[in-house]
Each structure stands twice: as structure tokens, then as C-alpha cells.
Amino acid sequence: GSATVMQLNGKTWTSAGAGPGPRYLSSIAFDPNRNVTVLFGGGNPANDELYADTWELTAGTGWRRVK
């Protein structure tokens, strides 16, 4: 499977670019102080591997894995 995240800049939808793969039961929240969306964890739907990773999505920049 694949996961595509789209972002709206006010009038046009665009792809957020390469980021975390498909997952289930992850947590996601928006941080208004930094203007980023934060995603944590989840599970791989193909093999039930559990993730403990954190990703941030910044509008116009795309995804980055937080180390």
C-alpha cells in the first residue's frame, strides 16, 4: 500500500512529499507554536511491526524524521 498526505495552501492541494509509510494506530497532532504537524508511532499494516518513530510535517517544506 501507499500513503499520500496532501496539504492545502489556501487554494491549491499539493502532495506533502515523501515521508512515513502506511501505518495504523499512529498519533498525530498540530503544534500551532511551531506551525508543524507531528506524527508518532503506529504499526505497519503489512507485518504488524510497531514503530516508535516521530515525523514532522511543515507546510511548504514537507516531512522530516525527527531523530
mmCIF file of N, CA and C in Angstrom:
data_model
loop_
_atom_site.group_PDB
_atom_site.id
_atom_site.type_symbol
_atom_site.label_atom_id
_atom_site.label_comp_id
_atom_site.label_asym_id
_atom_site.label_seq_id
_atom_site.Cartn_x
_atom_site.Cartn_y
_atom_site.Cartn_z
ATOM 1 N N GLY A 1 0.812 -1.175 0.000
ATOM 2 C CA GLY A 1 0.000 0.000 0.000
ATOM 3 C C GLY A 1 0.864 1.250 0.000
ATOM 4 N N SER A 2 0.211 2.358 -0.132
ATOM 5 C CA SER A 2 0.926 3.626 -0.087
ATOM 6 C C SER A 2 0.086 4.636 0.695
ATOM 7 N N ALA A 3 0.755 5.653 1.169
ATOM 8 C CA ALA A 3 0.071 6.714 1.905
ATOM 9 C C ALA A 3 0.468 8.043 1.293
ATOM 10 N N THR A 4 -0.511 8.837 0.941
ATOM 11 C CA THR A 4 -0.242 10.151 0.391
ATOM 12 C C THR A 4 -0.893 11.179 1.296
ATOM 13 N N VAL A 5 -0.112 12.120 1.745
ATOM 14 C CA VAL A 5 -0.634 13.214 2.553
ATOM 15 C C VAL A 5 -0.664 14.439 1.663
ATOM 16 N N MET A 6 -1.822 15.087 1.635
ATOM 17 C CA MET A 6 -1.987 16.296 0.831
ATOM 18 C C MET A 6 -2.061 17.497 1.764
ATOM 19 N N GLN A 7 -1.561 18.643 1.281
ATOM 20 C CA GLN A 7 -1.650 19.877 2.058
ATOM 21 C C GLN A 7 -2.268 20.967 1.204
ATOM 22 N N LEU A 8 -3.030 21.830 1.859
ATOM 23 C CA LEU A 8 -3.737 22.915 1.183
ATOM 24 C C LEU A 8 -3.070 24.234 1.549
ATOM 25 N N ASN A 9 -2.692 25.008 0.539
ATOM 26 C CA ASN A 9 -2.037 26.294 0.791
ATOM 27 C C ASN A 9 -3.024 27.454 0.786
ATOM 28 N N GLY A 10 -4.285 27.153 0.853
ATOM 29 C CA GLY A 10 -5.322 28.185 0.829
ATOM 30 C C GLY A 10 -6.213 28.046 -0.385
ATOM 31 N N LYS A 11 -5.637 27.566 -1.511
ATOM 32 C CA LYS A 11 -6.470 27.337 -2.689
ATOM 33 C C LYS A 11 -6.054 26.125 -3.508
ATOM 34 N N THR A 12 -4.836 25.635 -3.334
ATOM 35 C CA THR A 12 -4.342 24.513 -4.132
ATOM 36 C C THR A 12 -3.857 23.368 -3.247
ATOM 37 N N TRP A 13 -4.288 22.146 -3.588
ATOM 38 C CA TRP A 13 -3.808 20.958 -2.887
ATOM 39 C C TRP A 13 -2.526 20.466 -3.547
ATOM 40 N N THR A 14 -1.519 20.143 -2.735
ATOM 41 C CA THR A 14 -0.272 19.571 -3.237
ATOM 42 C C THR A 14 0.147 18.420 -2.334
ATOM 43 N N SER A 15 0.970 17.533 -2.868
ATOM 44 C CA SER A 15 1.493 16.422 -2.085
ATOM 45 C C SER A 15 2.502 16.940 -1.066
ATOM 46 N N ALA A 16 2.486 16.374 0.123
ATOM 47 C CA ALA A 16 3.452 16.743 1.160
ATOM 48 C C ALA A 16 4.808 16.095 0.899
ATOM 49 N N GLY A 17 4.901 15.237 -0.100
ATOM 50 C CA GLY A 17 6.174 14.602 -0.446
ATOM 51 C C GLY A 17 6.421 13.325 0.326
ATOM 52 N N ALA A 18 7.603 12.760 0.127
ATOM 53 C CA ALA A 18 7.970 11.502 0.762
ATOM 54 C C ALA A 18 8.032 11.672 2.274
ATOM 55 N N GLY A 19 7.524 10.706 2.967
ATOM 56 C CA GLY A 19 7.518 10.744 4.420
ATOM 57 C C GLY A 19 7.320 9.351 4.968
ATOM 58 N N PRO A 20 6.675 9.247 6.119
ATOM 59 C CA PRO A 20 6.461 7.923 6.712
ATOM 60 C C PRO A 20 5.549 7.079 5.829
ATOM 61 N N GLY A 21 5.798 5.793 5.845
ATOM 62 C CA GLY A 21 4.981 4.879 5.057
ATOM 63 C C GLY A 21 3.623 4.645 5.703
ATOM 64 N N PRO A 22 2.807 3.805 5.083
ATOM 65 C CA PRO A 22 1.480 3.498 5.626
ATOM 66 C C PRO A 22 1.592 2.949 7.049
ATOM 67 N N ARG A 23 0.662 3.322 7.899
ATOM 68 C CA ARG A 23 0.654 2.847 9.280
ATOM 69 C C ARG A 23 -0.743 2.975 9.856
ATOM 70 N N TYR A 24 -0.962 2.250 10.929
ATOM 71 C CA TYR A 24 -2.244 2.336 11.624
ATOM 72 C C TYR A 24 -1.990 2.630 13.100
ATOM 73 N N LEU A 25 -2.992 3.156 13.781
ATOM 74 C CA LEU A 25 -2.942 3.479 15.202
ATOM 75 C C LEU A 25 -1.790 4.413 15.581
ATOM 76 N N SER A 26 -1.425 5.290 14.670
ATOM 77 C CA SER A 26 -0.424 6.305 14.999
ATOM 78 C C SER A 26 -1.125 7.478 15.689
ATOM 79 N N SER A 27 -0.336 8.353 16.273
ATOM 80 C CA SER A 27 -0.877 9.569 16.892
ATOM 81 C C SER A 27 -0.400 10.757 16.093
ATOM 82 N N ILE A 28 -1.280 11.735 15.907
ATOM 83 C CA ILE A 28 -0.921 12.916 15.139
ATOM 84 C C ILE A 28 -1.524 14.141 15.821
ATOM 85 N N ALA A 29 -0.755 15.222 15.820
ATOM 86 C CA ALA A 29 -1.209 16.466 16.446
ATOM 87 C C ALA A 29 -0.582 17.642 15.718
ATOM 88 N N PHE A 30 -1.229 18.792 15.829
ATOM 89 C CA PHE A 30 -0.688 20.014 15.235
ATOM 90 C C PHE A 30 -0.128 20.891 16.340
ATOM 91 N N ASP A 31 1.092 21.379 16.155
ATOM 92 C CA ASP A 31 1.743 22.283 17.100
ATOM 93 C C ASP A 31 1.635 23.704 16.548
ATOM 94 N N PRO A 32 0.692 24.500 17.047
ATOM 95 C CA PRO A 32 0.496 25.846 16.496
ATOM 96 C C PRO A 32 1.642 26.803 16.806
ATOM 97 N N ASN A 33 2.417 26.527 17.846
ATOM 98 C CA ASN A 33 3.547 27.395 18.175
ATOM 99 C C ASN A 33 4.665 27.296 17.144
ATOM 100 N N ARG A 34 4.851 26.105 16.589
ATOM 101 C CA ARG A 34 5.898 25.907 15.576
ATOM 102 C C ARG A 34 5.320 25.747 14.177
ATOM 103 N N ASN A 35 3.989 25.690 14.068
ATOM 104 C CA ASN A 35 3.295 25.524 12.789
ATOM 105 C C ASN A 35 3.700 24.231 12.079
ATOM 106 N N VAL A 36 3.767 23.131 12.849
ATOM 107 C CA VAL A 36 4.105 21.820 12.289
ATOM 108 C C VAL A 36 3.098 20.775 12.760
ATOM 109 N N THR A 37 2.905 19.763 11.937
ATOM 110 C CA THR A 37 2.114 18.601 12.303
ATOM 111 C C THR A 37 3.084 17.514 12.736
ATOM 112 N N VAL A 38 2.813 16.886 13.876
ATOM 113 C CA VAL A 38 3.709 15.881 14.440
ATOM 114 C C VAL A 38 3.002 14.530 14.429
ATOM 115 N N LEU A 39 3.688 13.519 13.918
ATOM 116 C CA LEU A 39 3.160 12.150 13.871
ATOM 117 C C LEU A 39 4.084 11.255 14.680
ATOM 118 N N PHE A 40 3.511 10.382 15.512
ATOM 119 C CA PHE A 40 4.310 9.449 16.307
ATOM 120 C C PHE A 40 3.774 8.039 16.184
ATOM 121 N N GLY A 41 4.706 7.094 16.013
ATOM 122 C CA GLY A 41 4.431 5.669 16.135
ATOM 123 C C GLY A 41 3.436 5.100 15.145
ATOM 124 N N GLY A 42 2.809 4.012 15.582
ATOM 125 C CA GLY A 42 1.863 3.290 14.751
ATOM 126 C C GLY A 42 2.380 1.896 14.446
ATOM 127 N N GLY A 43 1.669 1.221 13.589
ATOM 128 C CA GLY A 43 2.037 -0.130 13.206
ATOM 129 C C GLY A 43 2.022 -0.287 11.692
ATOM 130 N N ASN A 44 2.860 -1.195 11.208
ATOM 131 C CA ASN A 44 2.949 -1.496 9.783
ATOM 132 C C ASN A 44 1.807 -2.445 9.423
ATOM 133 N N PRO A 45 0.923 -2.067 8.505
ATOM 134 C CA PRO A 45 -0.212 -2.926 8.169
ATOM 135 C C PRO A 45 0.190 -4.216 7.458
ATOM 136 N N ALA A 46 1.395 -4.268 6.896
ATOM 137 C CA ALA A 46 1.822 -5.462 6.171
ATOM 138 C C ALA A 46 2.308 -6.570 7.100
ATOM 139 N N ASN A 47 2.931 -6.188 8.238
ATOM 140 C CA ASN A 47 3.512 -7.235 9.087
ATOM 141 C C ASN A 47 3.333 -6.973 10.591
ATOM 142 N N ASP A 48 2.556 -5.971 10.957
ATOM 143 C CA ASP A 48 2.278 -5.615 12.355
ATOM 144 C C ASP A 48 3.508 -5.174 13.146
ATOM 145 N N GLU A 49 4.603 -4.809 12.460
ATOM 146 C CA GLU A 49 5.759 -4.230 13.142
ATOM 147 C C GLU A 49 5.313 -2.911 13.775
ATOM 148 N N LEU A 50 5.718 -2.665 15.015
ATOM 149 C CA LEU A 50 5.357 -1.424 15.693
ATOM 150 C C LEU A 50 6.469 -0.395 15.524
ATOM 151 N N TYR A 51 6.073 0.845 15.264
ATOM 152 C CA TYR A 51 7.022 1.933 15.095
ATOM 153 C C TYR A 51 7.065 2.785 16.362
ATOM 154 N N ALA A 52 8.241 3.328 16.663
ATOM 155 C CA ALA A 52 8.399 4.289 17.757
ATOM 156 C C ALA A 52 9.115 5.517 17.210
ATOM 157 N N ASP A 53 8.787 5.875 15.975
ATOM 158 C CA ASP A 53 9.448 6.999 15.327
ATOM 159 C C ASP A 53 8.568 8.247 15.365
ATOM 160 N N THR A 54 9.188 9.395 15.163
ATOM 161 C CA THR A 54 8.482 10.669 15.151
ATOM 162 C C THR A 54 8.811 11.396 13.855
ATOM 163 N N TRP A 55 7.773 11.937 13.216
ATOM 164 C CA TRP A 55 7.921 12.695 11.975
ATOM 165 C C TRP A 55 7.258 14.050 12.150
ATOM 166 N N GLU A 56 7.785 15.051 11.458
ATOM 167 C CA GLU A 56 7.172 16.369 11.444
ATOM 168 C C GLU A 56 6.901 16.785 10.006
ATOM 169 N N LEU A 57 5.739 17.387 9.815
ATOM 170 C CA LEU A 57 5.350 17.907 8.505
ATOM 171 C C LEU A 57 5.223 19.417 8.614
ATOM 172 N N THR A 58 6.041 20.112 7.838
ATOM 173 C CA THR A 58 5.995 21.568 7.793
ATOM 174 C C THR A 58 5.477 21.972 6.425
ATOM 175 N N ALA A 59 4.448 22.811 6.396
ATOM 176 C CA ALA A 59 3.863 23.257 5.132
ATOM 177 C C ALA A 59 4.929 23.891 4.254
ATOM 178 N N GLY A 60 4.957 23.490 3.004
ATOM 179 C CA GLY A 60 5.904 24.041 2.048
ATOM 180 C C GLY A 60 7.266 23.383 2.073
ATOM 181 N N THR A 61 7.576 22.673 3.154
ATOM 182 C CA THR A 61 8.880 22.008 3.280
ATOM 183 C C THR A 61 8.757 20.502 3.133
ATOM 184 N N GLY A 62 7.707 19.942 3.708
ATOM 185 C CA GLY A 62 7.482 18.509 3.633
ATOM 186 C C GLY A 62 7.814 17.803 4.939
ATOM 187 N N TRP A 63 7.971 16.494 4.850
ATOM 188 C CA TRP A 63 8.220 15.633 6.004
ATOM 189 C C TRP A 63 9.697 15.606 6.361
ATOM 190 N N ARG A 64 9.963 15.441 7.657
ATOM 191 C CA ARG A 64 11.315 15.123 8.103
ATOM 192 C C ARG A 64 11.191 14.222 9.322
ATOM 193 N N ARG A 65 12.079 13.234 9.374
ATOM 194 C CA ARG A 65 12.096 12.340 10.523
ATOM 195 C C ARG A 65 12.860 13.015 11.649
ATOM 196 N N VAL A 66 12.282 13.017 12.841
ATOM 197 C CA VAL A 66 12.927 13.633 13.998
ATOM 198 C C VAL A 66 13.788 12.581 14.664
ATOM 199 N N LYS A 67 15.036 12.907 14.873
ATOM 200 C CA LYS A 67 15.973 11.946 15.480
ATOM 201 C C LYS A 67 16.015 12.096 16.971
#
